[in-house]
CSV table of C-alpha atoms in Angstrom, one decimal:
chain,number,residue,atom,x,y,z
S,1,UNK,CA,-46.7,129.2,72.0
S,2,UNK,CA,-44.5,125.9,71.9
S,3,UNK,CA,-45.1,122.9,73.1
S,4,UNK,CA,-42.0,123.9,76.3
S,5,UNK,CA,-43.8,126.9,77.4
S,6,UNK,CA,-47.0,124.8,77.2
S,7,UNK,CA,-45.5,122.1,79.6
S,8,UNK,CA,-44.6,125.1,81.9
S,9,UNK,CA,-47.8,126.8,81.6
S,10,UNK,CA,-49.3,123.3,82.6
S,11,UNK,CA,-47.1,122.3,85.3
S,12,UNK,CA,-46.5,125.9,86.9
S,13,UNK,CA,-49.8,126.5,87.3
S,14,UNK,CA,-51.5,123.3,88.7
S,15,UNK,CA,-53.5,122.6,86.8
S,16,UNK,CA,-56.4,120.0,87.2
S,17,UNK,CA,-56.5,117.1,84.8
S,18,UNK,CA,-59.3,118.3,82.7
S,19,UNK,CA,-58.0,121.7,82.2
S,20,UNK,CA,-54.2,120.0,81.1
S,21,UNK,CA,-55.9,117.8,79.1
S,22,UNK,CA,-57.3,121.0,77.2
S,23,UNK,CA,-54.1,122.6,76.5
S,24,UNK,CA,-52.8,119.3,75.5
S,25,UNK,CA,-55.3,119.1,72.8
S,26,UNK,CA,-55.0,122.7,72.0
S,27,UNK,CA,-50.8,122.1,71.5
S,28,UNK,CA,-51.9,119.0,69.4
S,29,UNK,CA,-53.9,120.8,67.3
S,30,UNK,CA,-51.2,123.5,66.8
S,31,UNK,CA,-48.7,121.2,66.1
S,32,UNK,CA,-50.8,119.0,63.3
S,33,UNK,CA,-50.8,121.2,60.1
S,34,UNK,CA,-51.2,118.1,57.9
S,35,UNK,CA,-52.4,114.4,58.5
S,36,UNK,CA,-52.6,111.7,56.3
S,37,UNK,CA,-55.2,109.1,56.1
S,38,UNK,CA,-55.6,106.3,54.4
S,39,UNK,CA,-59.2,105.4,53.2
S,40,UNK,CA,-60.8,103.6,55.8
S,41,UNK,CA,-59.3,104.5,58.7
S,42,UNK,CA,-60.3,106.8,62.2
S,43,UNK,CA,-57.8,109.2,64.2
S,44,UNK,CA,-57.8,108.0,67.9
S,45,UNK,CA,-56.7,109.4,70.8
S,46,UNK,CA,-54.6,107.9,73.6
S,47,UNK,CA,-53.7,109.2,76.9
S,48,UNK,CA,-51.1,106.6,78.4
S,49,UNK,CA,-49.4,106.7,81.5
S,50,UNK,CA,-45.8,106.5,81.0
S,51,UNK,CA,-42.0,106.3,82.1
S,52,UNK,CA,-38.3,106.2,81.3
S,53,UNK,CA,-38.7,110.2,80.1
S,54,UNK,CA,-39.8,113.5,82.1
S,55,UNK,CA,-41.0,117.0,81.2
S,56,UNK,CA,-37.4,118.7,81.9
S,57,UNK,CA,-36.2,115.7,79.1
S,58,UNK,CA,-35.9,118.6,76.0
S,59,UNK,CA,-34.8,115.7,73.8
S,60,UNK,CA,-37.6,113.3,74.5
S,61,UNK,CA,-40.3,116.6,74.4
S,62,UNK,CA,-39.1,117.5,71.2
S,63,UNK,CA,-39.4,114.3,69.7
S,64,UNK,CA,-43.2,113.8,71.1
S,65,UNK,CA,-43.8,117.6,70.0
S,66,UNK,CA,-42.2,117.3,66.8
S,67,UNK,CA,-42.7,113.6,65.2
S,68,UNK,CA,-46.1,112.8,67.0
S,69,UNK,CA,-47.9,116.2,67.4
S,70,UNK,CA,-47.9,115.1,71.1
S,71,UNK,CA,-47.1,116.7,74.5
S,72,UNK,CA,-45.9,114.8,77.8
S,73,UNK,CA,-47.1,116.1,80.8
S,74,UNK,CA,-47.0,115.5,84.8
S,75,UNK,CA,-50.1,115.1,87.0
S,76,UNK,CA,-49.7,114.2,90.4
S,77,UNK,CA,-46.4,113.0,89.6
S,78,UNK,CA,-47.5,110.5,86.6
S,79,UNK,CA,-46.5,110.8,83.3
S,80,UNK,CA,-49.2,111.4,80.8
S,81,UNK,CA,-48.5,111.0,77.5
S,82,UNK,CA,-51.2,112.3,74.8
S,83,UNK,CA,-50.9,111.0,70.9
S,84,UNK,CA,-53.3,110.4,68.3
S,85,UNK,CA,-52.7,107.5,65.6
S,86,UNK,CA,-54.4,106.7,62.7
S,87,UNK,CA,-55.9,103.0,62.1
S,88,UNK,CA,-58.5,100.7,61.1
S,89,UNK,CA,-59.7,100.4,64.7
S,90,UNK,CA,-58.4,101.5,68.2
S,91,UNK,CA,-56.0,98.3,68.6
S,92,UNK,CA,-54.3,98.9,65.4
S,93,UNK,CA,-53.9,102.8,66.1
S,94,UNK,CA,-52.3,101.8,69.4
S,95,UNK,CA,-50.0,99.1,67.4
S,96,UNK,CA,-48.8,101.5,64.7
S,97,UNK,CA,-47.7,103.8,68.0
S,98,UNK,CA,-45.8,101.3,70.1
S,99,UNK,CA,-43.7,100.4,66.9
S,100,UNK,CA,-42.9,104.3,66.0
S,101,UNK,CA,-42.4,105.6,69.5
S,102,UNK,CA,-39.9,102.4,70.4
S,103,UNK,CA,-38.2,103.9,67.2
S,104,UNK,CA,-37.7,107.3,68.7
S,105,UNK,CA,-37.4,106.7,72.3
S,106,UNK,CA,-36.2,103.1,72.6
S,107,UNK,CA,-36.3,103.9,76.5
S,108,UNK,CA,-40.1,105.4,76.7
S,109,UNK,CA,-42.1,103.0,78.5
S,110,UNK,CA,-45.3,102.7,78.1
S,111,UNK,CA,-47.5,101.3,81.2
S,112,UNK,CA,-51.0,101.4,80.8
S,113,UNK,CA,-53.8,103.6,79.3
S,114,UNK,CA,-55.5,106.3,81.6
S,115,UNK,CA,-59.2,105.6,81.9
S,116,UNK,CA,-59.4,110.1,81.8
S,117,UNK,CA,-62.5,109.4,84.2
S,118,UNK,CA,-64.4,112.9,84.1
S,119,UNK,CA,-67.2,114.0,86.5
S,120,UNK,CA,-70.4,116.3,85.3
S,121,UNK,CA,-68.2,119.6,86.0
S,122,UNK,CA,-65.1,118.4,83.4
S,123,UNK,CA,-67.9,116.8,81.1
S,124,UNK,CA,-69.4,120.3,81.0
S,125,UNK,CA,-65.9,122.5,80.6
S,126,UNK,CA,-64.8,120.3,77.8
S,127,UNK,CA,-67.7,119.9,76.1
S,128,UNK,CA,-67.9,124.3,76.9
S,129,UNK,CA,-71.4,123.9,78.0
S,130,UNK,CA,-72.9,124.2,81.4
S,131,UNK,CA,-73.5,121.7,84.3
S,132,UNK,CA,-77.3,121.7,84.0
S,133,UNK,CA,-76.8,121.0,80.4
S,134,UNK,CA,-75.2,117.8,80.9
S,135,UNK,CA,-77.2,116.9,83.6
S,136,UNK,CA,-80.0,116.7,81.6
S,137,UNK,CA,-77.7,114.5,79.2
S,138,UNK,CA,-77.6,112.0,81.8
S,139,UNK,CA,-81.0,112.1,83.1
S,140,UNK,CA,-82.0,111.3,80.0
S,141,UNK,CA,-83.9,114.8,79.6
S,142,UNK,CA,-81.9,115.6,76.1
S,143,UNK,CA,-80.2,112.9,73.6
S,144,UNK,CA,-81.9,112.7,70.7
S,145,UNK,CA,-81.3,109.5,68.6
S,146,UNK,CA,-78.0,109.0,70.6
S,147,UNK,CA,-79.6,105.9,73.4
S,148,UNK,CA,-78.8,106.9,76.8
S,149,UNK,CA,-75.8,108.0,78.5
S,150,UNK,CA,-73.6,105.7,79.1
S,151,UNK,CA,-73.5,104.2,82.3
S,152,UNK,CA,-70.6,105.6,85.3
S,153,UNK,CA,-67.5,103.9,85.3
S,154,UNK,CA,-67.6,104.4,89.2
S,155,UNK,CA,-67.3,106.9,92.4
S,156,UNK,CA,-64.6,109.3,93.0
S,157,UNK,CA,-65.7,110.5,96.6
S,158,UNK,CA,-69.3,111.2,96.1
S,159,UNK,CA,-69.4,111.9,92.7
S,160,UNK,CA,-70.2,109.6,89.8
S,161,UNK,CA,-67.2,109.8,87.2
S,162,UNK,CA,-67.5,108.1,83.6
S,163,UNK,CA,-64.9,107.2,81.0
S,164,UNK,CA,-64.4,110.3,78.7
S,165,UNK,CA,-63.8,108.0,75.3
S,166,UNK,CA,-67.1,106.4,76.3
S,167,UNK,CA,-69.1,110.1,76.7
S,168,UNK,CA,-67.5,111.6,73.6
S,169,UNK,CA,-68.6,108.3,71.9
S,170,UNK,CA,-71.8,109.0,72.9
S,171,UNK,CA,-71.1,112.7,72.3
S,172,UNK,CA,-70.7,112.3,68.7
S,173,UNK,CA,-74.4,110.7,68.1
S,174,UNK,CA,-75.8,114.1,68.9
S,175,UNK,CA,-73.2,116.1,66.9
S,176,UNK,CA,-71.1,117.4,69.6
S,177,UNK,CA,-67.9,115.2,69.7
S,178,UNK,CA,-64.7,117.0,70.8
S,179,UNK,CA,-61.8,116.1,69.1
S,180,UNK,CA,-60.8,112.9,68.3
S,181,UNK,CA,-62.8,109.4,69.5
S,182,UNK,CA,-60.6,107.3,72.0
S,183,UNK,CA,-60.7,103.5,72.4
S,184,UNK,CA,-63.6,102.3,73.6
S,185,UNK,CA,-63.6,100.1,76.5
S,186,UNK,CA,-63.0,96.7,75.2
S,187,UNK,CA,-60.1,98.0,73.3
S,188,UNK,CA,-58.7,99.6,76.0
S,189,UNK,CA,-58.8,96.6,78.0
S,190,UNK,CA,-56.9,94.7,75.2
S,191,UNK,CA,-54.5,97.4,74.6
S,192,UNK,CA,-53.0,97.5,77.7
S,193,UNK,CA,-53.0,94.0,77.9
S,194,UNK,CA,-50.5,93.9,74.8
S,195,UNK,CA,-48.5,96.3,75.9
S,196,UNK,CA,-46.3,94.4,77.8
S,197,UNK,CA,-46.1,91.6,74.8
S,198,UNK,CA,-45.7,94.2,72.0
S,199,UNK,CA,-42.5,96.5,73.6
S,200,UNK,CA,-41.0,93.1,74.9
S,201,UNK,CA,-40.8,91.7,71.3
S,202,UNK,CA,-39.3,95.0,69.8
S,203,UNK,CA,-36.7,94.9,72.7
S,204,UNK,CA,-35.7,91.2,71.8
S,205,UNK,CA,-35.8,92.2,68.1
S,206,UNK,CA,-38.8,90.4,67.4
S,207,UNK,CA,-41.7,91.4,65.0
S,208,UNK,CA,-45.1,92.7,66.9
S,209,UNK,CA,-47.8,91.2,64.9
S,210,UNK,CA,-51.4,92.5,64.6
S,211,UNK,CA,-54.1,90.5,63.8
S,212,UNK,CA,-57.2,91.8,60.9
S,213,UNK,CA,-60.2,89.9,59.7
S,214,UNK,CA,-60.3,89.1,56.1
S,215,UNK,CA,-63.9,89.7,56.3
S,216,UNK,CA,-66.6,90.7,59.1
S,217,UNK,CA,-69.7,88.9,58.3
S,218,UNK,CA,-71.5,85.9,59.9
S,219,UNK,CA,-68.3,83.7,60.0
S,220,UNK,CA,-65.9,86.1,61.8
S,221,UNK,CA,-65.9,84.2,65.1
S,222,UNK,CA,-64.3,81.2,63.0
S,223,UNK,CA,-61.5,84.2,61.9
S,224,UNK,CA,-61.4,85.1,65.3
S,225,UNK,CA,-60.6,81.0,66.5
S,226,UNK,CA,-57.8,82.0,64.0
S,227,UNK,CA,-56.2,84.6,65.6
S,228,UNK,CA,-56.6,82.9,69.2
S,229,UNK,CA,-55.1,79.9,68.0
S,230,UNK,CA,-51.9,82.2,66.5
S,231,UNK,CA,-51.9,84.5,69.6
S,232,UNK,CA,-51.1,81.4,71.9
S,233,UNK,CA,-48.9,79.7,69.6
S,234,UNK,CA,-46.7,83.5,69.2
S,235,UNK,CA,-45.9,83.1,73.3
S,236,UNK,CA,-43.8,79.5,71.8
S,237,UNK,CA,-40.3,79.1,71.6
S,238,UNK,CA,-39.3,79.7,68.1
S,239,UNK,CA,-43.0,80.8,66.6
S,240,UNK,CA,-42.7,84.7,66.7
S,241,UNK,CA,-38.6,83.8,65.5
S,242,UNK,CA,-40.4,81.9,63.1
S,243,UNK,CA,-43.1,84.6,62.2
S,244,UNK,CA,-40.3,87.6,62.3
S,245,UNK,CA,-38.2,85.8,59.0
S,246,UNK,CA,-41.1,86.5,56.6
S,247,UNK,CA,-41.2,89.3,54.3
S,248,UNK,CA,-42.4,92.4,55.8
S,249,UNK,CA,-42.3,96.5,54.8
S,250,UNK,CA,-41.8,97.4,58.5
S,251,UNK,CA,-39.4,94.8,60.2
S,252,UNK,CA,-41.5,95.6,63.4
S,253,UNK,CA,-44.7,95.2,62.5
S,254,UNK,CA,-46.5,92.2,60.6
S,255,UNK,CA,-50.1,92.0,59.5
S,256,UNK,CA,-51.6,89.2,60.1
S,257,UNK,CA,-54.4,88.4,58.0
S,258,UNK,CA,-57.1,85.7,59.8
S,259,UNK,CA,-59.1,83.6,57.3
S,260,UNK,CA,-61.5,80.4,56.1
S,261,UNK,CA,-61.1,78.5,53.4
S,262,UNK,CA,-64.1,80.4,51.7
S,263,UNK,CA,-62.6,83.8,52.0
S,264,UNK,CA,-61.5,84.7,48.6
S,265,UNK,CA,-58.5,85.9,48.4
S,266,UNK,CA,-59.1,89.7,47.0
S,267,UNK,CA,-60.9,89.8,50.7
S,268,UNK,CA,-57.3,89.5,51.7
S,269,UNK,CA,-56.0,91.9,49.3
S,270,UNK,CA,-58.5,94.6,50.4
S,271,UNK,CA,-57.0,94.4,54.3
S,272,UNK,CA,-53.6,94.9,53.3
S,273,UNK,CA,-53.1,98.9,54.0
S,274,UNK,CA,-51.8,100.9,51.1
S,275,UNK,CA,-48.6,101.3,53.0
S,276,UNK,CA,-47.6,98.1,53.7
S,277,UNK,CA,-46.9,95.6,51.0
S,278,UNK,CA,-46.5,92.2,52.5
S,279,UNK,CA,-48.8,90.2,55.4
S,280,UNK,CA,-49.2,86.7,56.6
S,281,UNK,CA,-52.2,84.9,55.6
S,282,UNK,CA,-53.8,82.9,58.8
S,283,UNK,CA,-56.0,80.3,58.2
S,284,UNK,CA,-57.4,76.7,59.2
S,285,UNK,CA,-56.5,73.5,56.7
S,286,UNK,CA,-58.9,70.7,56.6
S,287,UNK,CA,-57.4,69.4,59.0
S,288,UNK,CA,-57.7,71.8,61.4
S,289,UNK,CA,-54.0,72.7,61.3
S,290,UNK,CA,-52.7,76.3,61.8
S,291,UNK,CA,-51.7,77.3,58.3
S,292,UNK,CA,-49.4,80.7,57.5
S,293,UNK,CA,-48.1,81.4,54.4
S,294,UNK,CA,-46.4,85.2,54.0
S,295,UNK,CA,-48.3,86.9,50.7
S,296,UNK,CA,-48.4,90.8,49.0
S,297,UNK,CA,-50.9,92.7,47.5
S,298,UNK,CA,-48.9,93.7,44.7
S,299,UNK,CA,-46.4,92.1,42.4
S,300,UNK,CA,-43.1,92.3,44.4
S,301,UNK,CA,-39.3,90.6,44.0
S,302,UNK,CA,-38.7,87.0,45.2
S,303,UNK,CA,-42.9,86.5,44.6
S,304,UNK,CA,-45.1,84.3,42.8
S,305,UNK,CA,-47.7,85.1,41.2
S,306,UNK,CA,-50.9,83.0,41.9
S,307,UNK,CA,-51.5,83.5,38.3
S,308,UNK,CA,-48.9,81.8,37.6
S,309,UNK,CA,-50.6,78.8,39.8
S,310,UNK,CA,-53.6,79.1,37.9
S,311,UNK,CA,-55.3,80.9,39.9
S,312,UNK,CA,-57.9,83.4,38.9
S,313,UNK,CA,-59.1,86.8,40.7
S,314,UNK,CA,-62.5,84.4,42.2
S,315,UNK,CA,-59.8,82.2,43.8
S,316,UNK,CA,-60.6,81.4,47.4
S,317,UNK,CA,-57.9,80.8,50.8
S,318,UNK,CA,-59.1,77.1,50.1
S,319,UNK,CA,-58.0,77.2,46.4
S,320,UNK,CA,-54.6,78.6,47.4
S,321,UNK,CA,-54.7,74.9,49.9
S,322,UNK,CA,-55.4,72.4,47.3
S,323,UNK,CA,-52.6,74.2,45.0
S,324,UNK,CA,-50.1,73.9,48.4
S,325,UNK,CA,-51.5,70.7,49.1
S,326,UNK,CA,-50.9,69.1,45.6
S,327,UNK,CA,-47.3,70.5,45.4
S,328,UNK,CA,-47.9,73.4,43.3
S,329,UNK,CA,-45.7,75.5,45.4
S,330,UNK,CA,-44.0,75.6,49.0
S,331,UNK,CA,-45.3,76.6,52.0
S,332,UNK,CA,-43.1,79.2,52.7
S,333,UNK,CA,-43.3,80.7,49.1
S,334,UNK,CA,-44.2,84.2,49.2
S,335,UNK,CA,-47.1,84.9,46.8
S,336,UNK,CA,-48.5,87.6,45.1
S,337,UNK,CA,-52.2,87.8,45.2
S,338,UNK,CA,-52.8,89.9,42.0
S,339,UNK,CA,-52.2,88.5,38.5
């Protein structure tokens, strides 16, 4: 069965929003004969409301079908569009997807991500088990280790209706998640905040950048001051022009790597992804001031070494400082942090 006689099937028929949302996963999993993943990293799934293409669009369908495993399909007459993208978290998934479908269908727009609220009987046909089943997952009556159910996301008429990332979250602490996790709530929230920000930058040419901690342990809300700091100053004129002229694999996309001065710099090594050669390094000076210097994980052309600046593997984002600060080398140098 293709993915055009799926679309059909779907939009012939009626179908209800749980039951599409089945034959969407069933094309997806059709379509995916082989995935790869990058140590890691998580498969999400994303069901976004969309526009600028339709189901009668062969072009556009093909494309999803073909270079996304993904089907488009109409409810109510929205645009549903379901992926899954691979990433160190939700956010990043979500990134990798805005920069690859505004590659393939510069006039796809995406608007906003669809809660998929489900009620006990969609909870039950999707999960194939039966209404009394997972009403006793809600009341608490069977979960195991997995904490309780989490709580509704609201009312639709007189029925209680959750968020379905959030249930198959919880799902998968009692071994029976279906498919793959979707972004949890938070995530969500910021993801279709960025939207907007991330497909206006690609339009205007501009790099999208996404922001990763050089560690997570008890000083990661000073990383996150970082990348607060950088967000605001990206929505400047001539900061994101600024930030688009450094070295990059993908001239859409830019890691940006948030850090203090006692991160070591292999820290920063180990968040550069294995396909992606060059990032920006984010960071406070002593001073306070924002600091960015563009820097590789490997030995590339037109870098230094910080070998070369005497640097050795224990070096920390604060050694790299004093050898800036002394006149070792410029700013704006791209370095290589290996040896």
């Amino acid at each position: 069965m293709t993915s055009d006689s799926l679309l059909s099937f779907d939009n012939a028929w009626g179908l209800g929003k749980s039951a599409s949302q089945g034959w969407r996963a069933l094309a997806r999993k059709l379509g995916r004969v082989w995935t790869k993943r990058i140590e890691g990293e998580m498969e999400y799934e994303f069901l976004f409301v969309v526009d600028g293409v339709g189901v009668d669009d062969d072009v556009s369908v093909g494309v999803i079908f073909d270079e996304f495993d993904g089907l488009l399909t109409r409810h109510r007459g929205t645009y549903l569009l379901d992926l899954a993208e691979s990433g160190e978290s939700a956010v990043d998934a979500a990134h990798r997807l805005v920069v690859r479908l505004g590659r393939w269908l510069p006039q796809l727009k995406l608007l906003r991500l669809d809660p998929d609220l489900v009620g006990v009987p969609d909870i039950a046909e999707r999960t194939n088990r039966t209404r009394q089943n997972v009403l006793q997952w809600i009341n608490g009556e069977r979960r195991g280790d997995a904490g309780a159910f989490p709580d509704p996301e609201g009312t639709a008429g007189r029925s209680l209706v959750w968020r379905w990332a959030e249930v198959n979250a919880w799902l998968a602490g009692i071994g029976e998640q279906v498919g793959d996790p979707g972004p949890p709530r938070q995530d969500a929230l910021y993801i279709d905040f960025m939207l907007p920000r991330w497909q206006q930058a690609l339009a205007e040419g501009l790099t999208t950048a996404r922001f990763v901690h050089a560690r997570d342990d008890d000083r990661s809300d000073e990383r996150t001051a970082v990348a607060r700091i950088l967000d605001g100053t990206l929505s400047d004129p001539g900061w994101l022009e600024s930030i688009s002229a450094f070295p990059r694999t993908v001239r859409e996309r830019l890691t940006v790597v948030c850090a203090v001065l006692p991160d070591r710099l292999s820290d920063v090594v180990a968040r550069i992804r294995q396909d992606e050669s060059w990032v920006v390094l984010a960071f406070q000076g002593t001073q306070n001031e924002l600091r960015l210097m563009p820097v590789a994980a490997r030995t590339v052309p037109g870098a230094r070494s910080v070998s070369e600046l005497g640097l050795s593997d224990d070096a920390t984002v604060g050694d790299l400082l004093l050898v800036v600060a002394n006149g070792g080398v410029q700013p704006t140098t791209p370095l290589a942090l290996v040896g």
